[in-house]
Tab-separated table of C-alpha atoms in Angstrom:
chain	number	residue	atom	x	y	z
C	1290	LEU	CA	0.000	0.000	0.000
C	1291	LYS	CA	2.825	2.422	0.803
C	1292	SER	CA	4.203	2.001	-2.711
C	1293	ASN	CA	0.816	2.467	-4.366
C	1294	PRO	CA	-1.857	3.925	-2.056
C	1295	SER	CA	-5.514	3.708	-3.061
C	1296	ASN	CA	-8.750	3.813	-1.071
C	1297	ASN	CA	-10.074	0.475	-2.296
C	1298	GLU	CA	-6.862	-1.358	-1.562
C	1299	GLU	CA	-6.513	0.274	1.836
C	1300	LYS	CA	-9.948	-1.041	2.786
C	1301	GLU	CA	-9.000	-4.523	1.590
C	1302	ALA	CA	-5.676	-4.378	3.447
C	1303	GLN	CA	-7.357	-3.296	6.696
C	1304	THR	CA	-9.863	-6.163	6.369
C	1305	GLN	CA	-7.067	-8.681	5.782
C	1306	LEU	CA	-5.074	-7.285	8.701
C	1307	THR	CA	-8.076	-7.569	11.020
C	1308	LYS	CA	-8.662	-11.136	9.770
C	1309	SER	CA	-5.000	-11.961	10.356
C	1310	ASP	CA	-5.156	-10.714	13.960
C	1311	GLU	CA	-8.327	-12.753	14.516
C	1312	LEU	CA	-6.659	-15.921	13.184
C	1313	GLN	CA	-3.628	-15.360	15.429
C	1314	ARG	CA	-5.994	-15.110	18.402
C	1315	LEU	CA	-7.842	-18.286	17.390
C	1316	HIS	CA	-4.486	-20.045	16.982
C	1317	SER	CA	-3.433	-19.115	20.538
C	1318	GLN	CA	-6.780	-20.359	21.852
C	1319	ALA	CA	-6.455	-23.621	19.895
C	1320	LEU	CA	-2.967	-24.289	21.317
C	1321	SER	CA	-4.207	-23.480	24.804
C	1322	ALA	CA	-7.190	-25.857	24.420
C	1323	TYR	CA	-4.869	-28.597	23.129
C	1324	GLN	CA	-2.503	-28.163	26.089
C	1325	GLN	CA	-5.479	-28.336	28.468
C	1326	GLU	CA	-6.577	-31.572	26.698
C	1327	ASP	CA	-9.841	-29.979	25.540
C	1328	TYR	CA	-9.544	-31.570	22.110
C	1329	VAL	CA	-13.125	-30.871	21.001
C	1330	ALA	CA	-12.625	-27.125	21.527
C	1331	ALA	CA	-9.223	-27.271	19.805
C	1332	ILE	CA	-10.749	-29.016	16.757
C	1333	SER	CA	-13.518	-26.405	16.525
C	1334	LEU	CA	-10.982	-23.537	16.606
C	1335	LEU	CA	-8.671	-25.244	14.104
C	1336	ASP	CA	-11.640	-25.784	11.765
C	1337	GLU	CA	-12.143	-22.005	11.663
C	1338	ILE	CA	-8.467	-21.288	10.977
C	1339	LEU	CA	-8.081	-24.016	8.342
C	1340	ALA	CA	-11.118	-22.696	6.462
C	1341	VAL	CA	-8.836	-19.722	5.647
C	1342	CYS	CA	-5.320	-21.190	5.953
C	1343	VAL	CA	-6.035	-24.269	3.847
C	1344	TRP	CA	-2.381	-25.050	3.082
C	1345	ASP	CA	-0.969	-25.000	6.625
C	1346	ALA	CA	0.599	-28.419	7.263
C	1347	GLU	CA	1.368	-27.776	10.957
C	1348	LEU	CA	-2.244	-26.878	11.736
C	1349	ARG	CA	-3.445	-30.031	9.986
C	1350	GLU	CA	-0.980	-32.108	12.009
C	1351	LEU	CA	-2.231	-30.498	15.217
C	1352	ARG	CA	-5.852	-31.199	14.292
C	1353	ALA	CA	-4.896	-34.790	13.432
C	1354	GLU	CA	-3.435	-35.175	16.941
C	1355	CYS	CA	-6.747	-33.930	18.388
C	1356	TYR	CA	-8.695	-36.393	16.218
C	1357	ILE	CA	-6.476	-39.252	17.432
C	1358	LYS	CA	-7.123	-38.270	21.060
C	1359	GLU	CA	-10.857	-38.090	20.346
C	1360	GLY	CA	-10.894	-41.572	18.756
C	1361	GLU	CA	-11.570	-40.397	15.184
C	1362	PRO	CA	-8.745	-42.114	13.264
C	1363	SER	CA	-10.196	-41.712	9.752
C	1364	LYS	CA	-10.346	-37.917	10.145
C	1365	ALA	CA	-6.795	-37.927	11.518
C	1366	ILE	CA	-5.609	-39.908	8.472
C	1367	SER	CA	-7.254	-37.375	6.131
C	1368	ASP	CA	-5.402	-34.449	7.775
C	1369	LEU	CA	-2.091	-36.310	7.929
C	1370	LYS	CA	-2.298	-37.268	4.241
C	1371	ALA	CA	-2.801	-33.590	3.389
C	1372	ALA	CA	0.136	-32.645	5.654
C	1373	ALA	CA	2.341	-35.256	3.942
C	1374	LYS	CA	1.665	-33.573	0.580
C	1375	LEU	CA	1.973	-29.988	1.860
C	1376	LYS	CA	5.347	-30.397	3.579
C	1377	ASN	CA	8.416	-31.848	1.856
C	1378	ASP	CA	9.965	-35.004	3.325
C	1379	ASN	CA	7.241	-35.277	5.961
C	1380	THR	CA	8.363	-38.620	7.376
C	1381	GLU	CA	6.513	-37.971	10.640
C	1382	ALA	CA	3.136	-37.776	8.868
C	1383	PHE	CA	3.737	-41.055	6.996
C	1384	TYR	CA	4.822	-42.719	10.235
C	1385	LYS	CA	1.683	-41.573	12.052
C	1386	ILE	CA	-0.601	-42.667	9.183
C	1387	SER	CA	1.067	-46.082	9.167
C	1388	ARG	CA	0.657	-46.402	12.969
C	1389	ILE	CA	-3.057	-45.524	12.778
C	1390	TYR	CA	-3.719	-48.066	10.009
C	1391	TYR	CA	-1.811	-50.665	12.026
C	1392	GLN	CA	-3.877	-49.976	15.165
C	1393	LEU	CA	-7.046	-50.305	13.062
C	1394	GLY	CA	-5.927	-53.743	11.854
C	1395	ASP	CA	-5.226	-52.686	8.261
C	1396	HIS	CA	-1.728	-54.142	7.984
C	1397	GLU	CA	-1.545	-53.804	4.182
C	1398	LEU	CA	-2.177	-50.040	4.134
C	1399	SER	CA	0.114	-49.666	7.140
C	1400	LEU	CA	2.914	-51.361	5.204
C	1401	SER	CA	2.315	-49.159	2.164
C	1402	GLU	CA	2.533	-45.913	4.239
C	1403	VAL	CA	5.599	-46.918	6.248
C	1404	ARG	CA	7.383	-47.691	2.953
C	1405	GLU	CA	6.694	-44.088	1.868
C	1406	CYS	CA	8.416	-42.921	5.060
C	1407	LEU	CA	11.476	-45.096	4.351
C	1408	LYS	CA	11.651	-43.822	0.753
C	1409	LEU	CA	12.223	-40.358	2.234
C	1410	ASP	CA	14.625	-41.520	4.961
C	1411	GLN	CA	15.841	-45.109	5.000
C	1412	ASP	CA	17.515	-44.539	8.382
C	1413	HIS	CA	14.327	-43.358	10.121
C	1414	LYS	CA	14.422	-45.461	13.314
C	1415	GLN	CA	10.706	-45.427	14.161
C	1416	CYS	CA	9.644	-46.181	10.585
C	1417	PHE	CA	12.198	-48.966	10.200
C	1418	SER	CA	11.119	-50.592	13.468
C	1419	LEU	CA	7.431	-50.398	12.468
C	1420	TYR	CA	8.263	-51.644	8.961
C	1421	LYS	CA	9.926	-54.805	10.320
C	1422	GLN	CA	6.929	-55.547	12.548
C	1423	VAL	CA	4.271	-54.932	9.888
C	1424	LYS	CA	6.196	-56.795	7.197
C	1425	LYS	CA	6.565	-59.876	9.407
C	1426	LEU	CA	2.874	-59.838	10.345
C	1427	ASN	CA	1.794	-59.215	6.761
C	1428	LYS	CA	3.861	-62.174	5.532
C	1429	GLN	CA	2.371	-64.506	8.154
C	1430	ILE	CA	-1.207	-63.484	7.302
C	1431	GLU	CA	-0.615	-63.833	3.547
C	1432	SER	CA	0.932	-67.254	4.097
C	1433	ALA	CA	-1.996	-68.374	6.294
C	1434	GLU	CA	-4.539	-67.230	3.696
C	1435	GLU	CA	-2.632	-69.110	0.984
C	1436	PHE	CA	-2.861	-72.299	3.096
C	1437	ILE	CA	-6.637	-71.766	3.469
C	1438	ARG	CA	-7.016	-71.426	-0.318
C	1439	GLU	CA	-5.108	-74.710	-0.708
C	1440	GLY	CA	-7.279	-76.451	1.912
C	1441	ARG	CA	-4.268	-76.910	4.226
C	1442	PHE	CA	-6.211	-75.964	7.351
C	1443	GLU	CA	-3.788	-77.330	9.979
C	1444	ASP	CA	-0.953	-75.275	8.465
C	1445	ALA	CA	-3.189	-72.184	8.351
C	1446	ILE	CA	-4.083	-72.623	12.052
C	1447	SER	CA	-0.392	-72.878	12.897
C	1448	LYS	CA	0.315	-69.648	10.974
C	1449	TYR	CA	-2.487	-67.764	12.686
C	1450	ASP	CA	-1.154	-68.960	16.055
C	1451	ALA	CA	2.144	-67.340	15.009
C	1452	VAL	CA	0.278	-64.111	14.133
C	1453	MET	CA	-1.056	-63.931	17.697
C	1454	LYS	CA	2.481	-64.361	19.044
C	1455	THR	CA	3.887	-61.688	16.685
C	1456	GLU	CA	1.345	-59.047	17.704
C	1457	ARG	CA	0.290	-59.170	21.355
C	1458	GLU	CA	-0.330	-55.448	21.899
C	1459	VAL	CA	-3.050	-54.689	19.301
C	1460	PRO	CA	-6.094	-56.843	20.124
C	1461	ILE	CA	-7.735	-56.686	16.688
C	1462	TYR	CA	-5.079	-59.028	15.221
C	1463	ALA	CA	-5.798	-61.731	17.806
C	1464	THR	CA	-9.540	-61.417	17.111
C	1465	ARG	CA	-9.022	-61.646	13.335
C	1466	ALA	CA	-6.666	-64.612	13.791
C	1467	LYS	CA	-9.203	-66.437	15.981
C	1468	GLU	CA	-11.933	-65.730	13.426
C	1469	ARG	CA	-9.839	-67.431	10.727
C	1470	ILE	CA	-8.865	-70.326	13.051
C	1471	CYS	CA	-12.583	-70.809	13.765
C	1472	HIS	CA	-13.123	-70.995	9.976
C	1473	CYS	CA	-10.303	-73.524	9.498
C	1474	LEU	CA	-11.523	-75.792	12.333
C	1475	SER	CA	-15.053	-75.741	10.944
C	1476	LYS	CA	-13.851	-76.552	7.417
C	1477	ASN	CA	-11.583	-79.278	8.832
C	1478	GLN	CA	-14.615	-80.829	10.581
C	1479	GLN	CA	-13.136	-80.310	14.053
C	1480	ALA	CA	-16.561	-79.330	15.318
C	1481	THR	CA	-15.999	-79.174	19.097
C	1482	GLU	CA	-12.885	-77.015	18.766
C	1483	ALA	CA	-14.556	-74.853	16.116
C	1484	ILE	CA	-17.556	-74.150	18.372
C	1485	LYS	CA	-15.206	-73.184	21.231
C	1486	VAL	CA	-13.053	-70.777	19.160
C	1487	CYS	CA	-15.992	-69.293	17.222
C	1488	SER	CA	-17.753	-68.627	20.544
C	1489	GLU	CA	-14.650	-66.779	21.821
C	1490	VAL	CA	-14.788	-64.521	18.751
C	1491	LEU	CA	-18.525	-63.952	19.176
C	1492	GLN	CA	-18.073	-62.918	22.795
C	1493	LEU	CA	-15.879	-60.078	21.512
C	1494	GLU	CA	-17.920	-59.376	18.368
C	1495	PRO	CA	-21.498	-60.693	18.719
C	1496	THR	CA	-22.427	-59.696	15.163
C	1497	ASN	CA	-19.375	-61.217	13.424
C	1498	VAL	CA	-21.071	-62.817	10.399
C	1499	ASN	CA	-18.116	-65.062	9.485
C	1500	ALA	CA	-17.885	-66.539	12.983
C	1501	LEU	CA	-21.673	-67.063	13.111
C	1502	LYS	CA	-21.628	-68.929	9.778
C	1503	ASP	CA	-18.631	-71.077	10.740
C	1504	ARG	CA	-20.120	-71.928	14.134
C	1505	ALA	CA	-23.394	-72.862	12.429
C	1506	GLU	CA	-21.485	-75.256	10.156
C	1507	ALA	CA	-19.801	-76.775	13.221
C	1508	TYR	CA	-23.187	-77.204	14.975
C	1509	LEU	CA	-24.468	-79.029	11.863
C	1510	LEU	CA	-21.551	-81.463	12.082
C	1511	GLU	CA	-22.586	-82.201	15.692
C	1512	ASP	CA	-26.306	-82.554	14.726
C	1513	LEU	CA	-27.113	-79.570	16.962
C	1514	TYR	CA	-29.791	-78.233	14.639
C	1515	GLU	CA	-31.492	-75.869	17.111
C	1516	GLU	CA	-28.196	-74.107	17.841
């Protein structure tokens, strides 16, 4: 404006300056809310800022952290994916996306994202450690599913037992492994064992359709038609 003063532009500049001050204030409030662990308030404030500052990677990462704390992983992934594109060599975003997918039980997408991190920095300790874990688990699950396709149910059960030993911290993998063991036992006509394992799965997930079908097949083998 100093180089080329005009009334119209001065008005516009004053409006932008006022808006800028307002966004700074909202930013301070958002950080304060985050530090006080009021993540819902922080998200609401960050929504307002990001409606204007669409390309701010740091703000998206902060909102992703709030979403993680609030148990909304899919929204966190969306923000982190944007942050990974907006900031060069954003290994941290890829690592976090991979971790979230892993916690959700999506080992294949987790592996894909952690590889992106290692493409940027092959010496990244956290990414390399996660990569080794996910790769091992992924290989075991793929191998088990191959055995099921070949009708080698005992081998598949053995592999899924190994899956449960590989990942003890994230419960969804044990549940998925038991669901597949239940399927193998039912297909292998080991009815009593199948009913036991399928029932364990259904205690955790009462509406698990696969476990219900496999337990039904096992009940048929035992002539338990009512069940």
